[in-house]
Amino acid sequence: MAVATPGGVAPFSLDGFAGYSLRSSPFEPGLWAVASAANYGVVGNGRLHVVREASGALLPLFAFETNAGLYDCAWSEQSAHQLICACADGSVKLYDLEAAAGGRPVMAFCEHEAEVNSVEFNLTVKDSFASSAWDGSIRVWQPERQDSVLTLAEHTHVVYECRWAPHHASRLLSASGDRTAKLWDPAAGVCSVMTIDCGPCEVLSCDWNKYDPNVFVTGSVDKTVSTWDIRAPAMPTNVLAAHNYAVRRVRFDPHSATLLASASYDTTVCLWDIAERRPSDAGAIAQYNHHTEFVMGVEWSLFQEGVLASCAWDGCMSVWHTHMFRKPF
């Protein structure tokens, strides 16, 4: 396995805040948003960073301060200058970069009863977003309304992440501490359409394959990355093992049907190719060890093929090209 410390773009300091999540803008190449929290998110305020990659550096554009830590963020799919944030105070806040001078959210959505872990805009119809929280619920919202349009509440533990399908206008995936992933169709009602038993441990992250509408991936406390097919959900199609601690984030590459990345509490990011037929103990095709604390966020660039970004509790964000650090086996 190739092990490397990425170079190229200089790391961006989050000024003492712990990085939790980051997203690539769907409108502008090289534009990133990072959700972060003071004191590792246990107590204190948060900060939303907006940075641009230029001339081998990450340059700060905006920083929004919040009274509670931020655990996730997502760009609007309709407006290039709007973002939403998942907040530790149980709210979801909407920010507008064109109104950045005030530094205040333009809207706040406040129905969750505990910390909000994830936010995600619908990738297909683009006029709604979903949030998931420690209260065990998922809520579906429309940006122009302060009350949610739907509450999905079958999970019996914290819902760590929810992800809209890129192929379907009303298909939502969730990952939970109750050790399951659930498939929902909000257009059909509040009951899930499928529950997948993911094993003995909490499921911390999930993501859809961008090229196959039936395939998704999960990351678990049991240190594994698993791929699944909703047509045969009884068992995973792959179980990938290279991390030494819980897998905090998993993301399929938007430019490849088979590449995916994972971030872990073991302070590394791993790169996988689910098409490769390699020995079961061969592990990931690359492992990056540039962070010194829990890696909480990993994300692919939506515009630049092979470009990957990560953020961690060490207060740093990094961006690099994976092709620079892969070696043939």
PDB file of C-alpha atoms in Angstrom, residues 83-271:
ATOM      1  CA  LEU A  83     -24.732  27.287   2.208  1.00  0.00           C
ATOM      2  CA  ILE A  84     -26.379  25.474   5.098  1.00  0.00           C
ATOM      3  CA  CYS A  85     -24.683  24.330   8.306  1.00  0.00           C
ATOM      4  CA  ALA A  86     -25.447  21.616  10.871  1.00  0.00           C
ATOM      5  CA  CYS A  87     -25.131  23.107  14.352  1.00  0.00           C
ATOM      6  CA  ALA A  88     -24.495  21.645  17.789  1.00  0.00           C
ATOM      7  CA  ASP A  89     -27.394  23.667  19.220  1.00  0.00           C
ATOM      8  CA  GLY A  90     -29.883  21.619  17.182  1.00  0.00           C
ATOM      9  CA  SER A  91     -30.384  24.185  14.431  1.00  0.00           C
ATOM     10  CA  VAL A  92     -29.626  24.327  10.730  1.00  0.00           C
ATOM     11  CA  LYS A  93     -28.439  27.734   9.557  1.00  0.00           C
ATOM     12  CA  LEU A  94     -28.518  29.173   6.043  1.00  0.00           C
ATOM     13  CA  TYR A  95     -25.768  31.623   5.050  1.00  0.00           C
ATOM     14  CA  ASP A  96     -25.536  33.853   1.989  1.00  0.00           C
ATOM     15  CA  LEU A  97     -22.077  34.921   0.817  1.00  0.00           C
ATOM     16  CA  GLU A  98     -23.554  38.000  -0.846  1.00  0.00           C
ATOM     17  CA  ALA A  99     -24.781  39.110   2.574  1.00  0.00           C
ATOM     18  CA  ALA A 100     -21.490  38.223   4.246  1.00  0.00           C
ATOM     19  CA  ALA A 101     -20.853  41.669   5.686  1.00  0.00           C
ATOM     20  CA  GLY A 102     -23.336  41.059   8.478  1.00  0.00           C
ATOM     21  CA  GLY A 103     -21.890  37.665   9.316  1.00  0.00           C
ATOM     22  CA  ARG A 104     -25.310  36.390  10.400  1.00  0.00           C
ATOM     23  CA  PRO A 105     -27.413  33.566   8.944  1.00  0.00           C
ATOM     24  CA  VAL A 106     -30.271  34.633   6.705  1.00  0.00           C
ATOM     25  CA  MET A 107     -32.451  31.818   8.094  1.00  0.00           C
ATOM     26  CA  ALA A 108     -32.408  29.300  10.935  1.00  0.00           C
ATOM     27  CA  PHE A 109     -34.306  26.010  11.029  1.00  0.00           C
ATOM     28  CA  CYS A 110     -34.877  24.903  14.619  1.00  0.00           C
ATOM     29  CA  GLU A 111     -36.988  21.755  14.944  1.00  0.00           C
ATOM     30  CA  HIS A 112     -34.346  19.196  15.923  1.00  0.00           C
ATOM     31  CA  GLU A 113     -34.121  18.445  19.638  1.00  0.00           C
ATOM     32  CA  ALA A 114     -30.383  17.645  19.720  1.00  0.00           C
ATOM     33  CA  GLU A 115     -27.163  18.258  17.808  1.00  0.00           C
ATOM     34  CA  VAL A 116     -27.484  18.202  14.018  1.00  0.00           C
ATOM     35  CA  ASN A 117     -24.873  15.912  12.447  1.00  0.00           C
ATOM     36  CA  SER A 118     -25.430  16.264   8.722  1.00  0.00           C
ATOM     37  CA  VAL A 119     -27.074  18.394   6.054  1.00  0.00           C
ATOM     38  CA  GLU A 120     -27.542  17.600   2.386  1.00  0.00           C
ATOM     39  CA  PHE A 121     -29.272  19.385  -0.494  1.00  0.00           C
ATOM     40  CA  ASN A 122     -31.339  17.276  -2.880  1.00  0.00           C
ATOM     41  CA  LEU A 123     -29.104  16.741  -5.907  1.00  0.00           C
ATOM     42  CA  THR A 124     -31.912  16.169  -8.399  1.00  0.00           C
ATOM     43  CA  VAL A 125     -34.849  18.473  -7.720  1.00  0.00           C
ATOM     44  CA  LYS A 126     -32.539  20.930  -5.884  1.00  0.00           C
ATOM     45  CA  ASP A 127     -35.347  22.724  -4.028  1.00  0.00           C
ATOM     46  CA  SER A 128     -35.089  20.876  -0.718  1.00  0.00           C
ATOM     47  CA  PHE A 129     -32.542  19.648   1.785  1.00  0.00           C
ATOM     48  CA  ALA A 130     -32.377  17.075   4.564  1.00  0.00           C
ATOM     49  CA  SER A 131     -30.818  17.119   8.017  1.00  0.00           C
ATOM     50  CA  SER A 132     -30.103  14.364  10.542  1.00  0.00           C
ATOM     51  CA  ALA A 133     -29.444  14.638  14.257  1.00  0.00           C
ATOM     52  CA  TRP A 134     -28.713  13.087  17.613  1.00  0.00           C
ATOM     53  CA  ASP A 135     -32.457  13.051  18.296  1.00  0.00           C
ATOM     54  CA  GLY A 136     -32.688  10.065  15.918  1.00  0.00           C
ATOM     55  CA  SER A 137     -34.665  11.926  13.270  1.00  0.00           C
ATOM     56  CA  ILE A 138     -34.226  13.096   9.704  1.00  0.00           C
ATOM     57  CA  ARG A 139     -36.060  16.191   8.584  1.00  0.00           C
ATOM     58  CA  VAL A 140     -36.739  17.400   5.054  1.00  0.00           C
ATOM     59  CA  TRP A 141     -36.879  21.157   4.484  1.00  0.00           C
ATOM     60  CA  GLN A 142     -37.413  23.756   1.803  1.00  0.00           C
ATOM     61  CA  PRO A 143     -35.139  26.815   2.100  1.00  0.00           C
ATOM     62  CA  GLU A 144     -37.984  29.319   1.917  1.00  0.00           C
ATOM     63  CA  ARG A 145     -39.873  27.692   4.838  1.00  0.00           C
ATOM     64  CA  GLN A 146     -38.765  27.636   8.479  1.00  0.00           C
ATOM     65  CA  ASP A 147     -40.862  24.582   9.320  1.00  0.00           C
ATOM     66  CA  SER A 148     -39.877  21.165   7.988  1.00  0.00           C
ATOM     67  CA  VAL A 149     -42.059  19.499   5.379  1.00  0.00           C
ATOM     68  CA  LEU A 150     -41.408  15.940   6.609  1.00  0.00           C
ATOM     69  CA  THR A 151     -39.979  14.102   9.626  1.00  0.00           C
ATOM     70  CA  LEU A 152     -38.505  10.592   9.282  1.00  0.00           C
ATOM     71  CA  ALA A 153     -38.132   9.013  12.703  1.00  0.00           C
ATOM     72  CA  GLU A 154     -37.659   5.241  12.527  1.00  0.00           C
ATOM     73  CA  HIS A 155     -34.045   5.126  13.708  1.00  0.00           C
ATOM     74  CA  THR A 156     -33.621   4.248  17.387  1.00  0.00           C
ATOM     75  CA  HIS A 157     -30.294   6.036  17.841  1.00  0.00           C
ATOM     76  CA  VAL A 158     -28.398   9.036  16.513  1.00  0.00           C
ATOM     77  CA  VAL A 159     -28.528   9.489  12.715  1.00  0.00           C
ATOM     78  CA  TYR A 160     -24.967  10.373  11.797  1.00  0.00           C
ATOM     79  CA  GLU A 161     -25.508  11.101   8.124  1.00  0.00           C
ATOM     80  CA  CYS A 162     -28.148  11.305   5.402  1.00  0.00           C
ATOM     81  CA  ARG A 163     -27.413  11.469   1.669  1.00  0.00           C
ATOM     82  CA  TRP A 164     -29.719  12.161  -1.290  1.00  0.00           C
ATOM     83  CA  ALA A 165     -29.318   9.856  -4.274  1.00  0.00           C
ATOM     84  CA  PRO A 166     -27.812  11.565  -7.343  1.00  0.00           C
ATOM     85  CA  HIS A 167     -30.046   9.507  -9.681  1.00  0.00           C
ATOM     86  CA  HIS A 168     -33.438   9.749  -8.018  1.00  0.00           C
ATOM     87  CA  ALA A 169     -35.566  12.746  -7.104  1.00  0.00           C
ATOM     88  CA  SER A 170     -36.866  11.181  -3.895  1.00  0.00           C
ATOM     89  CA  ARG A 171     -34.403   8.622  -2.559  1.00  0.00           C
ATOM     90  CA  LEU A 172     -32.583   9.251   0.696  1.00  0.00           C
ATOM     91  CA  LEU A 173     -30.023   7.107   2.523  1.00  0.00           C
ATOM     92  CA  SER A 174     -29.218   7.326   6.240  1.00  0.00           C
ATOM     93  CA  ALA A 175     -26.549   5.886   8.561  1.00  0.00           C
ATOM     94  CA  SER A 176     -27.237   5.434  12.251  1.00  0.00           C
ATOM     95  CA  GLY A 177     -25.865   4.468  15.618  1.00  0.00           C
ATOM     96  CA  ASP A 178     -28.559   1.760  15.728  1.00  0.00           C
ATOM     97  CA  ARG A 179     -26.200  -0.211  13.418  1.00  0.00           C
ATOM     98  CA  THR A 180     -28.407   0.138  10.347  1.00  0.00           C
ATOM     99  CA  ALA A 181     -28.635   2.061   7.128  1.00  0.00           C
ATOM    100  CA  LYS A 182     -32.105   2.949   5.899  1.00  0.00           C
ATOM    101  CA  LEU A 183     -33.458   3.801   2.475  1.00  0.00           C
ATOM    102  CA  TRP A 184     -36.288   6.325   2.340  1.00  0.00           C
ATOM    103  CA  ASP A 185     -38.640   7.661  -0.299  1.00  0.00           C
ATOM    104  CA  PRO A 186     -39.951  10.935   1.191  1.00  0.00           C
ATOM    105  CA  ALA A 187     -42.384  11.349  -1.704  1.00  0.00           C
ATOM    106  CA  ALA A 188     -44.130   8.156  -0.596  1.00  0.00           C
ATOM    107  CA  GLY A 189     -44.387   8.894   3.117  1.00  0.00           C
ATOM    108  CA  VAL A 190     -42.580   8.726   6.440  1.00  0.00           C
ATOM    109  CA  CYS A 191     -41.820   4.987   6.547  1.00  0.00           C
ATOM    110  CA  SER A 192     -38.513   3.665   5.256  1.00  0.00           C
ATOM    111  CA  VAL A 193     -38.601   1.397   2.216  1.00  0.00           C
ATOM    112  CA  MET A 194     -35.592  -0.681   3.270  1.00  0.00           C
ATOM    113  CA  THR A 195     -33.534  -1.312   6.401  1.00  0.00           C
ATOM    114  CA  ILE A 196     -30.035  -2.773   6.048  1.00  0.00           C
ATOM    115  CA  ASP A 197     -28.411  -4.495   9.021  1.00  0.00           C
ATOM    116  CA  CYS A 198     -24.812  -3.279   8.774  1.00  0.00           C
ATOM    117  CA  GLY A 199     -23.277  -5.444  11.485  1.00  0.00           C
ATOM    118  CA  PRO A 200     -22.379  -5.220  15.164  1.00  0.00           C
ATOM    119  CA  CYS A 201     -21.273  -1.569  15.359  1.00  0.00           C
ATOM    120  CA  GLU A 202     -22.550   1.953  14.793  1.00  0.00           C
ATOM    121  CA  VAL A 203     -22.637   3.212  11.194  1.00  0.00           C
ATOM    122  CA  LEU A 204     -21.069   6.673  11.008  1.00  0.00           C
ATOM    123  CA  SER A 205     -21.246   7.554   7.313  1.00  0.00           C
ATOM    124  CA  CYS A 206     -22.797   6.616   3.985  1.00  0.00           C
ATOM    125  CA  ASP A 207     -22.651   7.695   0.354  1.00  0.00           C
ATOM    126  CA  TRP A 208     -24.114   6.762  -3.034  1.00  0.00           C
ATOM    127  CA  ASN A 209     -22.144   5.591  -6.029  1.00  0.00           C
ATOM    128  CA  LYS A 210     -22.508   8.310  -8.661  1.00  0.00           C
ATOM    129  CA  TYR A 211     -22.634   5.846 -11.586  1.00  0.00           C
ATOM    130  CA  ASP A 212     -24.716   2.957 -10.266  1.00  0.00           C
ATOM    131  CA  PRO A 213     -28.042   3.902  -8.614  1.00  0.00           C
ATOM    132  CA  ASN A 214     -28.113   0.611  -6.697  1.00  0.00           C
ATOM    133  CA  VAL A 215     -24.726   0.855  -4.981  1.00  0.00           C
ATOM    134  CA  PHE A 216     -23.820   2.677  -1.779  1.00  0.00           C
ATOM    135  CA  VAL A 217     -21.031   2.585   0.799  1.00  0.00           C
ATOM    136  CA  THR A 218     -20.960   2.748   4.599  1.00  0.00           C
ATOM    137  CA  GLY A 219     -18.247   3.449   7.160  1.00  0.00           C
ATOM    138  CA  SER A 220     -18.469   1.881  10.595  1.00  0.00           C
ATOM    139  CA  VAL A 221     -17.056   1.911  14.109  1.00  0.00           C
ATOM    140  CA  ASP A 222     -15.783  -1.629  13.417  1.00  0.00           C
ATOM    141  CA  LYS A 223     -13.028  -0.006  11.257  1.00  0.00           C
ATOM    142  CA  THR A 224     -14.438  -1.266   7.953  1.00  0.00           C
ATOM    143  CA  VAL A 225     -15.698   0.290   4.741  1.00  0.00           C
ATOM    144  CA  SER A 226     -18.524  -1.742   3.183  1.00  0.00           C
ATOM    145  CA  THR A 227     -20.184  -1.474  -0.210  1.00  0.00           C
ATOM    146  CA  TRP A 228     -23.774  -2.586  -0.701  1.00  0.00           C
ATOM    147  CA  ASP A 229     -26.281  -3.262  -3.489  1.00  0.00           C
ATOM    148  CA  ILE A 230     -29.912  -2.459  -2.680  1.00  0.00           C
ATOM    149  CA  ARG A 231     -31.007  -5.323  -4.958  1.00  0.00           C
ATOM    150  CA  ALA A 232     -29.305  -7.813  -2.585  1.00  0.00           C
ATOM    151  CA  PRO A 233     -29.006  -6.040   0.779  1.00  0.00           C
ATOM    152  CA  ALA A 234     -28.540  -9.070   3.028  1.00  0.00           C
ATOM    153  CA  MET A 235     -24.740  -8.875   2.817  1.00  0.00           C
ATOM    154  CA  PRO A 236     -22.200  -6.274   1.671  1.00  0.00           C
ATOM    155  CA  THR A 237     -20.637  -6.737  -1.753  1.00  0.00           C
ATOM    156  CA  ASN A 238     -17.219  -5.674  -0.392  1.00  0.00           C
ATOM    157  CA  VAL A 239     -15.765  -5.296   3.091  1.00  0.00           C
ATOM    158  CA  LEU A 240     -12.633  -3.146   2.936  1.00  0.00           C
ATOM    159  CA  ALA A 241     -10.241  -3.123   5.877  1.00  0.00           C
ATOM    160  CA  ALA A 242      -7.143  -0.980   6.353  1.00  0.00           C
ATOM    161  CA  HIS A 243      -8.047   1.488   9.093  1.00  0.00           C
ATOM    162  CA  ASN A 244      -7.067   0.895  12.725  1.00  0.00           C
ATOM    163  CA  TYR A 245      -9.981   2.823  14.242  1.00  0.00           C
ATOM    164  CA  ALA A 246     -13.541   3.828  13.370  1.00  0.00           C
ATOM    165  CA  VAL A 247     -14.273   5.051   9.840  1.00  0.00           C
ATOM    166  CA  ARG A 248     -15.765   8.528  10.179  1.00  0.00           C
ATOM    167  CA  ARG A 249     -16.476   9.473   6.549  1.00  0.00           C
ATOM    168  CA  VAL A 250     -16.826   7.672   3.214  1.00  0.00           C
ATOM    169  CA  ARG A 251     -17.162   9.249  -0.222  1.00  0.00           C
ATOM    170  CA  PHE A 252     -17.429   7.814  -3.730  1.00  0.00           C
ATOM    171  CA  ASP A 253     -15.438   9.660  -6.391  1.00  0.00           C
ATOM    172  CA  PRO A 254     -17.795  11.707  -8.614  1.00  0.00           C
ATOM    173  CA  HIS A 255     -15.460  11.043 -11.570  1.00  0.00           C
ATOM    174  CA  SER A 256     -15.155   7.264 -11.184  1.00  0.00           C
ATOM    175  CA  ALA A 257     -17.526   4.344 -10.763  1.00  0.00           C
ATOM    176  CA  THR A 258     -15.077   2.402  -8.600  1.00  0.00           C
ATOM    177  CA  LEU A 259     -12.897   4.794  -6.580  1.00  0.00           C
ATOM    178  CA  LEU A 260     -13.836   5.847  -3.063  1.00  0.00           C
ATOM    179  CA  ALA A 261     -12.136   7.542  -0.119  1.00  0.00           C
ATOM    180  CA  SER A 262     -12.480   7.019   3.617  1.00  0.00           C
ATOM    181  CA  ALA A 263     -11.427   9.076   6.639  1.00  0.00           C
ATOM    182  CA  SER A 264     -10.775   7.595  10.052  1.00  0.00           C
ATOM    183  CA  TYR A 265     -10.097   8.272  13.698  1.00  0.00           C
ATOM    184  CA  ASP A 266      -6.706   6.599  13.064  1.00  0.00           C
ATOM    185  CA  THR A 267      -5.682   9.991  11.509  1.00  0.00           C
ATOM    186  CA  THR A 268      -5.453   8.641   7.943  1.00  0.00           C
ATOM    187  CA  VAL A 269      -7.345   8.893   4.658  1.00  0.00           C
ATOM    188  CA  CYS A 270      -7.541   5.745   2.528  1.00  0.00           C
ATOM    189  CA  LEU A 271      -8.179   5.389  -1.192  1.00  0.00           C
TER     190      LEU A 271
END
